[in-house]
PDB file of N, CA and C in Angstrom:
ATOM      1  N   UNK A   1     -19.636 245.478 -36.068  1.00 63.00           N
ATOM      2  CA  UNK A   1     -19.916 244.616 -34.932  1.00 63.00           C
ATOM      3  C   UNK A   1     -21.426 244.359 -34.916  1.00 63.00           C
ATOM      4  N   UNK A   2     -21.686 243.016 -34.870  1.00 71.00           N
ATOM      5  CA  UNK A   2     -23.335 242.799 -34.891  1.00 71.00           C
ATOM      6  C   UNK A   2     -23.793 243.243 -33.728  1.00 71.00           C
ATOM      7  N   UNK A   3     -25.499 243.351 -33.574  1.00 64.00           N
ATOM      8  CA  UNK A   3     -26.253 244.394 -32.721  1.00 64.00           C
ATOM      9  C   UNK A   3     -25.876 243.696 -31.264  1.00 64.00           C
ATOM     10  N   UNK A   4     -25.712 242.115 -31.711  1.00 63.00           N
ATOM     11  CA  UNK A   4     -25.741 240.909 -30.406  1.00 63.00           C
ATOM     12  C   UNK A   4     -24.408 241.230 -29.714  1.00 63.00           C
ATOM     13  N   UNK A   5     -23.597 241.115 -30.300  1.00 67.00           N
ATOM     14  CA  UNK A   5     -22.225 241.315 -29.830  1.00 67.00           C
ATOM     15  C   UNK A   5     -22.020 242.603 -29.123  1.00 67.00           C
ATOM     16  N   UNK A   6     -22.573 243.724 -29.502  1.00 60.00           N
ATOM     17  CA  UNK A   6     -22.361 245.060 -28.903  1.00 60.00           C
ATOM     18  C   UNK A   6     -23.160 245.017 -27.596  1.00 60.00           C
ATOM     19  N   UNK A   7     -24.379 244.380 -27.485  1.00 60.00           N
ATOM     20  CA  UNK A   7     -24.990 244.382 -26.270  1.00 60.00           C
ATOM     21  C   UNK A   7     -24.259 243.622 -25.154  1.00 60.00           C
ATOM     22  N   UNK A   8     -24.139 242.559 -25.699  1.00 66.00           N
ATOM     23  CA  UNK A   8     -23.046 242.089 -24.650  1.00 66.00           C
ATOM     24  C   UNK A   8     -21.839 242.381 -24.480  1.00 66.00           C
ATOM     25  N   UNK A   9     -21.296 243.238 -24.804  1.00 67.00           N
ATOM     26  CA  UNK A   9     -20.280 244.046 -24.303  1.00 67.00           C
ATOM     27  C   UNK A   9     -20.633 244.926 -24.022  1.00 67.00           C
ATOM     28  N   UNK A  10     -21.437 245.634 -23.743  1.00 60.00           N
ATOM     29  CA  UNK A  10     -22.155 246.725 -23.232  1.00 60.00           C
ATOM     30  C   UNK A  10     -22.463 246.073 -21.733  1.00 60.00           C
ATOM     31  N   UNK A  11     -23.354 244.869 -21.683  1.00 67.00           N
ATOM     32  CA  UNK A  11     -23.631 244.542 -20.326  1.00 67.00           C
ATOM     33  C   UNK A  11     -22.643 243.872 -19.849  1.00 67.00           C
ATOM     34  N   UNK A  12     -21.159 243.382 -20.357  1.00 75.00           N
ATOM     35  CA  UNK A  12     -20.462 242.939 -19.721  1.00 75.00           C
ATOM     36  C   UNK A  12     -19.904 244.457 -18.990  1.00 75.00           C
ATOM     37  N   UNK A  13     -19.834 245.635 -19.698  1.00 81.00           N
ATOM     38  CA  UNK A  13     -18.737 246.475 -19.333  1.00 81.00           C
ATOM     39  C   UNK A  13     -19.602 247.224 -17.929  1.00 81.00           C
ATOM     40  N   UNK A  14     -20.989 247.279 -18.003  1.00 79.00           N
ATOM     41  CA  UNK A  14     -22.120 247.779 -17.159  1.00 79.00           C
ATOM     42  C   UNK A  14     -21.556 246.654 -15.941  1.00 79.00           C
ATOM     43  N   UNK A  15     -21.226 245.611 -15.947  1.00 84.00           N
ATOM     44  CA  UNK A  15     -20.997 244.649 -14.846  1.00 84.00           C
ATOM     45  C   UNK A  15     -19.669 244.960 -13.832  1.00 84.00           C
ATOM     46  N   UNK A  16     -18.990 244.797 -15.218  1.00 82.00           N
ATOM     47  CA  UNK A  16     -17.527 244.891 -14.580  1.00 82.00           C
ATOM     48  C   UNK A  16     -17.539 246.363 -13.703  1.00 82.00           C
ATOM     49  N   UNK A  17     -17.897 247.296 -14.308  1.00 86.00           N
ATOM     50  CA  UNK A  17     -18.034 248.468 -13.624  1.00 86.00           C
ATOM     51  C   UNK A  17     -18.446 248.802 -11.946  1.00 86.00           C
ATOM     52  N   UNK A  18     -20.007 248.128 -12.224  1.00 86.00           N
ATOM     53  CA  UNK A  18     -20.760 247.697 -10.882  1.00 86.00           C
ATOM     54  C   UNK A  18     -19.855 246.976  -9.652  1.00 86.00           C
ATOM     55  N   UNK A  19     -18.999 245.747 -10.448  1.00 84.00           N
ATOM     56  CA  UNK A  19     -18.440 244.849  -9.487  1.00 84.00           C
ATOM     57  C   UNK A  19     -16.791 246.063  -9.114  1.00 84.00           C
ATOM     58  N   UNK A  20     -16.067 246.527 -10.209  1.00 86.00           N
ATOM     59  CA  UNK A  20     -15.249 247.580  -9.321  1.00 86.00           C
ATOM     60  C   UNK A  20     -15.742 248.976  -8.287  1.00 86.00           C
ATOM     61  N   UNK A  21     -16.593 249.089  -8.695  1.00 90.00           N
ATOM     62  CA  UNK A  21     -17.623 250.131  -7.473  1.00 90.00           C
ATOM     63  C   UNK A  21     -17.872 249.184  -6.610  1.00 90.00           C
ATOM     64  N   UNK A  22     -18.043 248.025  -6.232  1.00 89.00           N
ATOM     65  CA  UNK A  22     -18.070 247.315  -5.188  1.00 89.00           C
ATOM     66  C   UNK A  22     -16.837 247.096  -4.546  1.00 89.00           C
ATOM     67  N   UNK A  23     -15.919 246.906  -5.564  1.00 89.00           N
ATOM     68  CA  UNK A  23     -14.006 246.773  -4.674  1.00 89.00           C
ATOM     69  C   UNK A  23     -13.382 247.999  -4.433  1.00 89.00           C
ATOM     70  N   UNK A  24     -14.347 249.151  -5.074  1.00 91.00           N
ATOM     71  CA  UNK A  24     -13.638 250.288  -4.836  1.00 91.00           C
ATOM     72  C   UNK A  24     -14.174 250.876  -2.954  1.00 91.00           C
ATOM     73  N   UNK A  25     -15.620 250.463  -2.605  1.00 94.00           N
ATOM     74  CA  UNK A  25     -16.100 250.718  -1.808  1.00 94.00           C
ATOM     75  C   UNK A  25     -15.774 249.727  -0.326  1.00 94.00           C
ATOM     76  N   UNK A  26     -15.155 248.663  -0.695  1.00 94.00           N
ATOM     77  CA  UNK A  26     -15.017 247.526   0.108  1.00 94.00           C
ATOM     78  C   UNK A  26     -12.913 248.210   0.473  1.00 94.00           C
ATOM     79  N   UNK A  27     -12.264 248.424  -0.194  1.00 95.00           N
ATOM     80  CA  UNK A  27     -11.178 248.883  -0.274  1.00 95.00           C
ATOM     81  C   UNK A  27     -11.208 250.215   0.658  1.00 95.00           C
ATOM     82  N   UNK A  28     -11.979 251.254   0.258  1.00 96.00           N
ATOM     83  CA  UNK A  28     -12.295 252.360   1.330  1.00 96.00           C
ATOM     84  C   UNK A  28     -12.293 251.962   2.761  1.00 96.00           C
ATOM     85  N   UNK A  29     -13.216 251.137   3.052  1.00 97.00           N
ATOM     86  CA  UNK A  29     -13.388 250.651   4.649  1.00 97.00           C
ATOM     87  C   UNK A  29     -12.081 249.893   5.002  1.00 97.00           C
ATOM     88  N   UNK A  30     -11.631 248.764   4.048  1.00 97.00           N
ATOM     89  CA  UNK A  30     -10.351 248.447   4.371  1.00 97.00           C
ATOM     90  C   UNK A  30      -9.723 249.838   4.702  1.00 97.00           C
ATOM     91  N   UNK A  31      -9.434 250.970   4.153  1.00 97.00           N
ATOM     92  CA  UNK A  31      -8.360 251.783   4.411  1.00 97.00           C
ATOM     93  C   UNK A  31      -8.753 252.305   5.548  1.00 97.00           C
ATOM     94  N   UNK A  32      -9.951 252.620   5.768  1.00 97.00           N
ATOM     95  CA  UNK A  32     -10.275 253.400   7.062  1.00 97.00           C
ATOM     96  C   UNK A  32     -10.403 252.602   8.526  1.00 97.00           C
ATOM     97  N   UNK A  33     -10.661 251.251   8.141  1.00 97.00           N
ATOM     98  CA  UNK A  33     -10.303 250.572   9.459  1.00 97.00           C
ATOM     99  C   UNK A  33      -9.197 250.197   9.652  1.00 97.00           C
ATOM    100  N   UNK A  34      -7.990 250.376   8.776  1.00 97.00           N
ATOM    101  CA  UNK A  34      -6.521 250.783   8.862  1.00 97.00           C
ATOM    102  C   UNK A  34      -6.165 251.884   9.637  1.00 97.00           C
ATOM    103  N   UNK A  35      -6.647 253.080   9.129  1.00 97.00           N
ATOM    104  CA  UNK A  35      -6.094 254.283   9.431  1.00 97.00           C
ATOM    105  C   UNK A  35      -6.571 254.475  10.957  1.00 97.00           C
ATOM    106  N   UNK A  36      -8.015 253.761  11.112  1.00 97.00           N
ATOM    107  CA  UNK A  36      -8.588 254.320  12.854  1.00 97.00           C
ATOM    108  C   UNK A  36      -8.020 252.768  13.471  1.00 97.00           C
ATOM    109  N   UNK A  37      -7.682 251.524  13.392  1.00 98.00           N
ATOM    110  CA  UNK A  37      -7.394 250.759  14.238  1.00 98.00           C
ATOM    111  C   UNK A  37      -5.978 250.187  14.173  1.00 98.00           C
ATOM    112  N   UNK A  38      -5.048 250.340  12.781  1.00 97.00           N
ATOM    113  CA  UNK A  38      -3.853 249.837  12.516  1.00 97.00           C
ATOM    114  C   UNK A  38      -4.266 248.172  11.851  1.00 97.00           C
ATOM    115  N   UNK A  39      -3.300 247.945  11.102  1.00 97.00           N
ATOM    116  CA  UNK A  39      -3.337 246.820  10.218  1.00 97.00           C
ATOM    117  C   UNK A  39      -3.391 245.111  11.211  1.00 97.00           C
ATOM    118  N   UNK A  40      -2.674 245.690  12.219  1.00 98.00           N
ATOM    119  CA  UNK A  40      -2.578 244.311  12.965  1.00 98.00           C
ATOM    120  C   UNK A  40      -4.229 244.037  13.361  1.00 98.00           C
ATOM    121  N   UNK A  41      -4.846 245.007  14.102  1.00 98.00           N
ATOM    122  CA  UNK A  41      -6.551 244.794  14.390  1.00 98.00           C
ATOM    123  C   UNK A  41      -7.415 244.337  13.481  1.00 98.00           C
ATOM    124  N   UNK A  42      -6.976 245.044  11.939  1.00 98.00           N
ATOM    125  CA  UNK A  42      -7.718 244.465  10.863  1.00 98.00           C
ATOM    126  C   UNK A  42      -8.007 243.437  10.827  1.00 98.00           C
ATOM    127  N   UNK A  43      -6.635 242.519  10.592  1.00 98.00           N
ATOM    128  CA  UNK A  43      -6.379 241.057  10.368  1.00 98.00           C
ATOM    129  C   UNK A  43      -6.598 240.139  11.622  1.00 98.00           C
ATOM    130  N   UNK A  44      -6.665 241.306  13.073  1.00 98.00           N
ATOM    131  CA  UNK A  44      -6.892 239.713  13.806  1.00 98.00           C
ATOM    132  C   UNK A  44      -8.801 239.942  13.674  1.00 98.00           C
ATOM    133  N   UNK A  45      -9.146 240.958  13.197  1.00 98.00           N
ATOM    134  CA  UNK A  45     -10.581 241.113  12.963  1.00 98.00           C
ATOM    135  C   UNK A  45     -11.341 240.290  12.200  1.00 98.00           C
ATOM    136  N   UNK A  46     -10.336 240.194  10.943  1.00 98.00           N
ATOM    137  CA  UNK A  46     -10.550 239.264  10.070  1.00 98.00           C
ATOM    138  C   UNK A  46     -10.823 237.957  10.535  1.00 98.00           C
ATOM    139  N   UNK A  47      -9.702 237.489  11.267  1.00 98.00           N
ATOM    140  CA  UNK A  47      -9.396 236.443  10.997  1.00 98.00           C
ATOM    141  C   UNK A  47     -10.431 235.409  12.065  1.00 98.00           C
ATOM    142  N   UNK A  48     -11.593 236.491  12.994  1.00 98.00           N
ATOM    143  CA  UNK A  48     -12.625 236.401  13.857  1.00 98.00           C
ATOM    144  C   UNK A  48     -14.004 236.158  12.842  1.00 98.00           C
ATOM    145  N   UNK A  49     -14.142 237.135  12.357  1.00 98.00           N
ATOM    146  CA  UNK A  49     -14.812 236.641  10.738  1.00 98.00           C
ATOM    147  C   UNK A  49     -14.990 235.455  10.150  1.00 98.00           C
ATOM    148  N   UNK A  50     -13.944 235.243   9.610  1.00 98.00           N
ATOM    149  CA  UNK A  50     -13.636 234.042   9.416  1.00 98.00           C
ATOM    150  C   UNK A  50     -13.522 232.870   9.910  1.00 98.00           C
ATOM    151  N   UNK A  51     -13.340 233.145  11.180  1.00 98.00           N
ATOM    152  CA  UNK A  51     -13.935 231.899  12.251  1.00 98.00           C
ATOM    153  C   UNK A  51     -15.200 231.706  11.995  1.00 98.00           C
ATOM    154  N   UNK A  52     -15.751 232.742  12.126  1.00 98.00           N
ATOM    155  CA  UNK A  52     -17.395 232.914  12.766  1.00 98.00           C
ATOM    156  C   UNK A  52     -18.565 232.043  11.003  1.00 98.00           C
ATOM    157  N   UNK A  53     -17.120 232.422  10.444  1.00 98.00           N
ATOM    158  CA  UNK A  53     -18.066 231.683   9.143  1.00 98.00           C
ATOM    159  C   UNK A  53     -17.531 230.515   8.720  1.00 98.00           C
ATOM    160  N   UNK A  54     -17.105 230.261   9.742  1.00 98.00           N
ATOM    161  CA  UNK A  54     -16.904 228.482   9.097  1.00 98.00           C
ATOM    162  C   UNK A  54     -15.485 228.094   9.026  1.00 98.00           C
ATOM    163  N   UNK A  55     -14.346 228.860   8.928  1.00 98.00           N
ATOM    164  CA  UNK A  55     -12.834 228.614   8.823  1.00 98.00           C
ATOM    165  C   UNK A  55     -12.202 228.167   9.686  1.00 98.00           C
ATOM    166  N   UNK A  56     -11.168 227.328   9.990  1.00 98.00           N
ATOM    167  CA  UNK A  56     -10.143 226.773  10.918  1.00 98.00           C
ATOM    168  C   UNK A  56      -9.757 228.015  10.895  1.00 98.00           C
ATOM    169  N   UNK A  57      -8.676 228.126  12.350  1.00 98.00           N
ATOM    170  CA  UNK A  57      -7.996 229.161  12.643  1.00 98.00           C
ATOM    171  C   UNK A  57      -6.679 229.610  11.256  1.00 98.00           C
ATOM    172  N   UNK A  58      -5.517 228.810  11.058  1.00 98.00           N
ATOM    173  CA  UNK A  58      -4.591 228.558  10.145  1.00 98.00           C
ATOM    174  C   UNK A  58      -5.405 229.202   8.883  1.00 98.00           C
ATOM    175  N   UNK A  59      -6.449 228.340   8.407  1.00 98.00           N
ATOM    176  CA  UNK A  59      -7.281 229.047   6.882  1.00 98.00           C
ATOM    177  C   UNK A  59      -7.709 230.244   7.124  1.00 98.00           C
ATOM    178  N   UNK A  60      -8.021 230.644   8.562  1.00 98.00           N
ATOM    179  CA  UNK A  60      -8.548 231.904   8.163  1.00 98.00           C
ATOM    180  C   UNK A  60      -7.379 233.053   8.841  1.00 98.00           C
ATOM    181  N   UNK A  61      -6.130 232.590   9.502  1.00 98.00           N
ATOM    182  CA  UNK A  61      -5.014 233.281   9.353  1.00 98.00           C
ATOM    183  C   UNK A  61      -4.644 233.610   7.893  1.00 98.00           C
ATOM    184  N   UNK A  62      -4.189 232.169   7.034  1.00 98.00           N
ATOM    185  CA  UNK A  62      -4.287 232.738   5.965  1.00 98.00           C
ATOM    186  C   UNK A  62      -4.721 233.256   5.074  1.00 98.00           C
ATOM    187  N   UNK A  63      -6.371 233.329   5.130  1.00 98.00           N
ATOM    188  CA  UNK A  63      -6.905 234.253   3.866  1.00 98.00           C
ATOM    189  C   UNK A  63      -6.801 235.962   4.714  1.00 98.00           C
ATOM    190  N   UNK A  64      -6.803 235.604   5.570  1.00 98.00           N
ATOM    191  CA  UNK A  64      -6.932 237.159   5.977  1.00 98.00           C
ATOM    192  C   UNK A  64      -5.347 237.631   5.956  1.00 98.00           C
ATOM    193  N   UNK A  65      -4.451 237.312   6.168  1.00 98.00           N
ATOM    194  CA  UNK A  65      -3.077 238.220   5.691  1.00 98.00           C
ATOM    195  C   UNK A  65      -2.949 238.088   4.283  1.00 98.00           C
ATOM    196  N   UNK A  66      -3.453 237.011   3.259  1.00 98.00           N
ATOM    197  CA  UNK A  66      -3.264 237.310   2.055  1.00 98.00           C
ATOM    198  C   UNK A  66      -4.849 238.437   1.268  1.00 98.00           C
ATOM    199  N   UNK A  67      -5.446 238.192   2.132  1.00 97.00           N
ATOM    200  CA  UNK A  67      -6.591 239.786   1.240  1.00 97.00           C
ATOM    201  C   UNK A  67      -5.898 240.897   2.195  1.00 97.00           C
ATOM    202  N   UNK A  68      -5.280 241.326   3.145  1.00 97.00           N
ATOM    203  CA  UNK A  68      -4.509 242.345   3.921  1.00 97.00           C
ATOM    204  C   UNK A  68      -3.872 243.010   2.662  1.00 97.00           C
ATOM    205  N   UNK A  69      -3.066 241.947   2.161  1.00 97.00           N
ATOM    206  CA  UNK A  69      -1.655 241.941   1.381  1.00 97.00           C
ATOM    207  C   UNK A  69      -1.868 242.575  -0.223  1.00 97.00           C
ATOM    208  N   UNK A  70      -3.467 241.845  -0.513  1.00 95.00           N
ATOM    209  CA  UNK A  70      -4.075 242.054  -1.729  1.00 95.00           C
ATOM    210  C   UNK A  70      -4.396 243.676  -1.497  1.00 95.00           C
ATOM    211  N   UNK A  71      -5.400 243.705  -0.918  1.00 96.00           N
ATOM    212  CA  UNK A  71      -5.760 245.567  -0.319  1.00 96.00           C
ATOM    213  C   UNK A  71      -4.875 246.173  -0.665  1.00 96.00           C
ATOM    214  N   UNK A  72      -4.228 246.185   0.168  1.00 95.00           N
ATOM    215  CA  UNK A  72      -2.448 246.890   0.463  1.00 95.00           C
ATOM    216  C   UNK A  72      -2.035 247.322  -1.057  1.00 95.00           C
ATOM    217  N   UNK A  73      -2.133 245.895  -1.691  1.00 93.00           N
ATOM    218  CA  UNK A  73      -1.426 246.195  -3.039  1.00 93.00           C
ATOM    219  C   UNK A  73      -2.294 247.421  -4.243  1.00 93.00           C
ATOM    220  N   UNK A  74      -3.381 246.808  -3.911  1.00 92.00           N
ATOM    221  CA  UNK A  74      -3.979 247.774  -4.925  1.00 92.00           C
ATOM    222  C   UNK A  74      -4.356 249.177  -4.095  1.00 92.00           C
ATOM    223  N   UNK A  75      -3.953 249.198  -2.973  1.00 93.00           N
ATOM    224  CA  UNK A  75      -4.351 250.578  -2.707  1.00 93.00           C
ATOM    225  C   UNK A  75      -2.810 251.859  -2.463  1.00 93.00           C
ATOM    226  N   UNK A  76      -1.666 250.454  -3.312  1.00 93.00           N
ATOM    227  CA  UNK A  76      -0.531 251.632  -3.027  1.00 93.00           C
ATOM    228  C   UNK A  76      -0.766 251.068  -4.978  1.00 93.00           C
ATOM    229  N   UNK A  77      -1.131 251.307  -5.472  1.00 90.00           N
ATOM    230  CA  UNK A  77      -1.005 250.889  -7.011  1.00 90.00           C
ATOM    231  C   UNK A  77      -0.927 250.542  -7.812  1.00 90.00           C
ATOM    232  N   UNK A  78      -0.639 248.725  -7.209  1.00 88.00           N
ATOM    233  CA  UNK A  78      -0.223 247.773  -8.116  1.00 88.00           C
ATOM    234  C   UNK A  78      -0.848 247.223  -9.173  1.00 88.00           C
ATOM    235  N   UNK A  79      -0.375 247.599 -10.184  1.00 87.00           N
ATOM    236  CA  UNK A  79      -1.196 247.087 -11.308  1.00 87.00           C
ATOM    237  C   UNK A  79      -1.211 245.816 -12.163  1.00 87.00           C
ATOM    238  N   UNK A  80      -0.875 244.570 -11.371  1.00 87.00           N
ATOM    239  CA  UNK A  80      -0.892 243.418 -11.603  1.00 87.00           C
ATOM    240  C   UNK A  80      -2.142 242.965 -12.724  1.00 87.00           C
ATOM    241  N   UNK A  81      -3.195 242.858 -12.639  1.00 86.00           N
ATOM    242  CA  UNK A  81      -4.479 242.759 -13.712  1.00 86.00           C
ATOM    243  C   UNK A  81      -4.580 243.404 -15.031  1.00 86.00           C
ATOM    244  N   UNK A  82      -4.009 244.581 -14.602  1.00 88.00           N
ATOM    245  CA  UNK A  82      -3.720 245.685 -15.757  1.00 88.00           C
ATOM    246  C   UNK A  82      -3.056 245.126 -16.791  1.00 88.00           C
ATOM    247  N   UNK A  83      -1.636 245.001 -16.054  1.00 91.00           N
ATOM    248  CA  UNK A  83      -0.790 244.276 -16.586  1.00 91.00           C
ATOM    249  C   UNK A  83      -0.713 242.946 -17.740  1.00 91.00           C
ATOM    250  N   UNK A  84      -1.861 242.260 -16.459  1.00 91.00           N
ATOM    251  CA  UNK A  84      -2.096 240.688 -17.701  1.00 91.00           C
ATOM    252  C   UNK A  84      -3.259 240.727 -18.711  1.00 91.00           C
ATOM    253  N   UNK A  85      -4.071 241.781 -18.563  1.00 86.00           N
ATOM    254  CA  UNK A  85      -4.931 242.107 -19.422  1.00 86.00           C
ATOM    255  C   UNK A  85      -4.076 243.137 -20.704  1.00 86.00           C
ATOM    256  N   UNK A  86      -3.483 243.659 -19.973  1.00 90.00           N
ATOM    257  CA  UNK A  86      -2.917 244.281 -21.448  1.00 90.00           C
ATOM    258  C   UNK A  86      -1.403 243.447 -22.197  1.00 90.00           C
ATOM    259  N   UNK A  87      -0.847 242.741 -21.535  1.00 91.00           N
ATOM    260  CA  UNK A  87      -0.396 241.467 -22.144  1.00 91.00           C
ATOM    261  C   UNK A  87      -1.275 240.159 -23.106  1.00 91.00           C
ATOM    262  N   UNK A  88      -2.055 239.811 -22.732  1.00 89.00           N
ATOM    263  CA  UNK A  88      -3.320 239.278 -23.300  1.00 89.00           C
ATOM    264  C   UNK A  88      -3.690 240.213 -24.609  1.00 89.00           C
ATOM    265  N   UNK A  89      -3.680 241.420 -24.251  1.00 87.00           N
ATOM    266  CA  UNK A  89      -4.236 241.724 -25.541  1.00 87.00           C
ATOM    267  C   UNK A  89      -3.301 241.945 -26.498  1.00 87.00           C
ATOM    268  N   UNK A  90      -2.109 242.173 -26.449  1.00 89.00           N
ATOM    269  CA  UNK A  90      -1.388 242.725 -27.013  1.00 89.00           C
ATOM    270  C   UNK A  90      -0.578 241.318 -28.169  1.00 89.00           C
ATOM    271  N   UNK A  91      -0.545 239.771 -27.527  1.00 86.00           N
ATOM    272  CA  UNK A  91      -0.458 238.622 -27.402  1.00 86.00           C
ATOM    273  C   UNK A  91      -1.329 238.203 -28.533  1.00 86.00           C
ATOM    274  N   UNK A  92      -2.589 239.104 -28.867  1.00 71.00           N
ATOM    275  CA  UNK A  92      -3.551 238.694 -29.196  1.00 71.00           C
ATOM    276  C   UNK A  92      -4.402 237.681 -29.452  1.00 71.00           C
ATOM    277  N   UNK A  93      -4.674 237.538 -28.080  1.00 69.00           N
ATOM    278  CA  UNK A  93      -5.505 236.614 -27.176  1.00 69.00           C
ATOM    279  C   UNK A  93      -6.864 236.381 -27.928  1.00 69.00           C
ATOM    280  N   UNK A  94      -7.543 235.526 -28.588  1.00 65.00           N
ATOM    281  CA  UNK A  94      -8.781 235.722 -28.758  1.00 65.00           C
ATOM    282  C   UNK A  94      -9.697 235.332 -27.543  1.00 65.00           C
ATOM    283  N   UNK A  95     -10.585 236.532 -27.326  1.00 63.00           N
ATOM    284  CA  UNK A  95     -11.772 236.305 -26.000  1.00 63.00           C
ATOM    285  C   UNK A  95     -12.688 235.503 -26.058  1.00 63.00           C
ATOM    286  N   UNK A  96     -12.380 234.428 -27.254  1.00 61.00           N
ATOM    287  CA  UNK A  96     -13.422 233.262 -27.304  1.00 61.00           C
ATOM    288  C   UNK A  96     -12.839 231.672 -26.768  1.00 61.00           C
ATOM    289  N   UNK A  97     -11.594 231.733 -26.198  1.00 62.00           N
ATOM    290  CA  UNK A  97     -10.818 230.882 -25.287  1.00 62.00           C
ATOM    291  C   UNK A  97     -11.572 230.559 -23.755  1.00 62.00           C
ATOM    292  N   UNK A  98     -11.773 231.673 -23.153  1.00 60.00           N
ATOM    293  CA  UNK A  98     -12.112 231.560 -22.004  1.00 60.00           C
ATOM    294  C   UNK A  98     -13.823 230.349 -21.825  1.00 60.00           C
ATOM    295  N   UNK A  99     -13.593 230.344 -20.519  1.00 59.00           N
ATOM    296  CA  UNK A  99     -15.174 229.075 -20.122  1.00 59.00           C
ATOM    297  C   UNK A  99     -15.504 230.232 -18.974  1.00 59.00           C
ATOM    298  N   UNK A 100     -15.388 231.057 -18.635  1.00 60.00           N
ATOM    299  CA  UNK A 100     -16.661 232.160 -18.106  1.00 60.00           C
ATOM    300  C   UNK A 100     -16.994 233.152 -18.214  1.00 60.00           C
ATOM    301  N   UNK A 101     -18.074 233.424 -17.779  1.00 62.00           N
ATOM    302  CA  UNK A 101     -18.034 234.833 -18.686  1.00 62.00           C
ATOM    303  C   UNK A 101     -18.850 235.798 -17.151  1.00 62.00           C
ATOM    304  N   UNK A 102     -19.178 236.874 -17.137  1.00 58.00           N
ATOM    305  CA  UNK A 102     -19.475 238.035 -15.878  1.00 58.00           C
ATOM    306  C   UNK A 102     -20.867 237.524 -15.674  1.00 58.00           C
ATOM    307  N   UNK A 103     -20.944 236.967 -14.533  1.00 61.00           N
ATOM    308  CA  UNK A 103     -22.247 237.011 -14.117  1.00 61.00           C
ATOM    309  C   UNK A 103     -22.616 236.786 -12.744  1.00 61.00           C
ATOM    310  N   UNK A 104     -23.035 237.543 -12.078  1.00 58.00           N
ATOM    311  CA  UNK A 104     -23.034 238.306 -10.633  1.00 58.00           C
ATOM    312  C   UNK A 104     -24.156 238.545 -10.366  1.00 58.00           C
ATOM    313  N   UNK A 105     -24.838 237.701  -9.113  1.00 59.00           N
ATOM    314  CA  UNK A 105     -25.705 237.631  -8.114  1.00 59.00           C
ATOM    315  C   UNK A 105     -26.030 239.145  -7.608  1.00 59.00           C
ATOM    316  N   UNK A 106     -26.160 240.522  -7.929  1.00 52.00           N
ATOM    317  CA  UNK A 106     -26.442 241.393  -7.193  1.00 52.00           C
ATOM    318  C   UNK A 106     -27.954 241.493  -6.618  1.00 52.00           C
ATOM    319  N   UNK A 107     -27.490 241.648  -5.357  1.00 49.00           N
ATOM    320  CA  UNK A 107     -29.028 241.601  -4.801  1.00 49.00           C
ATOM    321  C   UNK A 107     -29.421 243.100  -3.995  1.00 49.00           C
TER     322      UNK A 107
END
């Protein structure tokens, strides 16, 4: 593997990492403002949020029961991503198909 290629998979994998320590930490508070207020408070919490930033009521009903739903899923196990990533590979997908590649604003 050339020196170029290894670095960038090195800083892609340094990324991806960073950005699941961010869903892993964002998922926590989801669970705990579950466990201390119940799921219904979450979502009408949300869905105040989402007002407050710009959403019709309806759009921000719906993004907030479908990230509820998303949470939910990955925090009872669902391994949907897993899944299509290891289908993809197995398919043998070449990773020179795709038009984006990891690159994240951390501030």
């Amino acid at each position: 593997m050339p020196v170029k290629e290894a670095a960038e998979s090195l800083f892609n994998s340094v990324i991806a990492r960073r950005v699941a320590c961010n869903a892993h930490n964002e998922l926590y508070h989801f669970l705990m403002a579950v466990n201390q207020y119940g799921i219904e408070a979450v979502v009408q919490e949300t869905i105040r949020l989402l007002m407050n930033n710009g959403d019709e009521y309806l759009t921000a009903l719906r993004k907030a029961t479908d990230m509820a739903i998303h949470m939910m899923g990955i925090a009872t196990g669902e391994k949907t991503y897993q899944l299509i990533r290891n289908s993809m590979n197995n398919t043998h997908m070449t990773s020179n198909i795709h038009t984006a590649t990891l690159t994240y604003n951390f501030r």
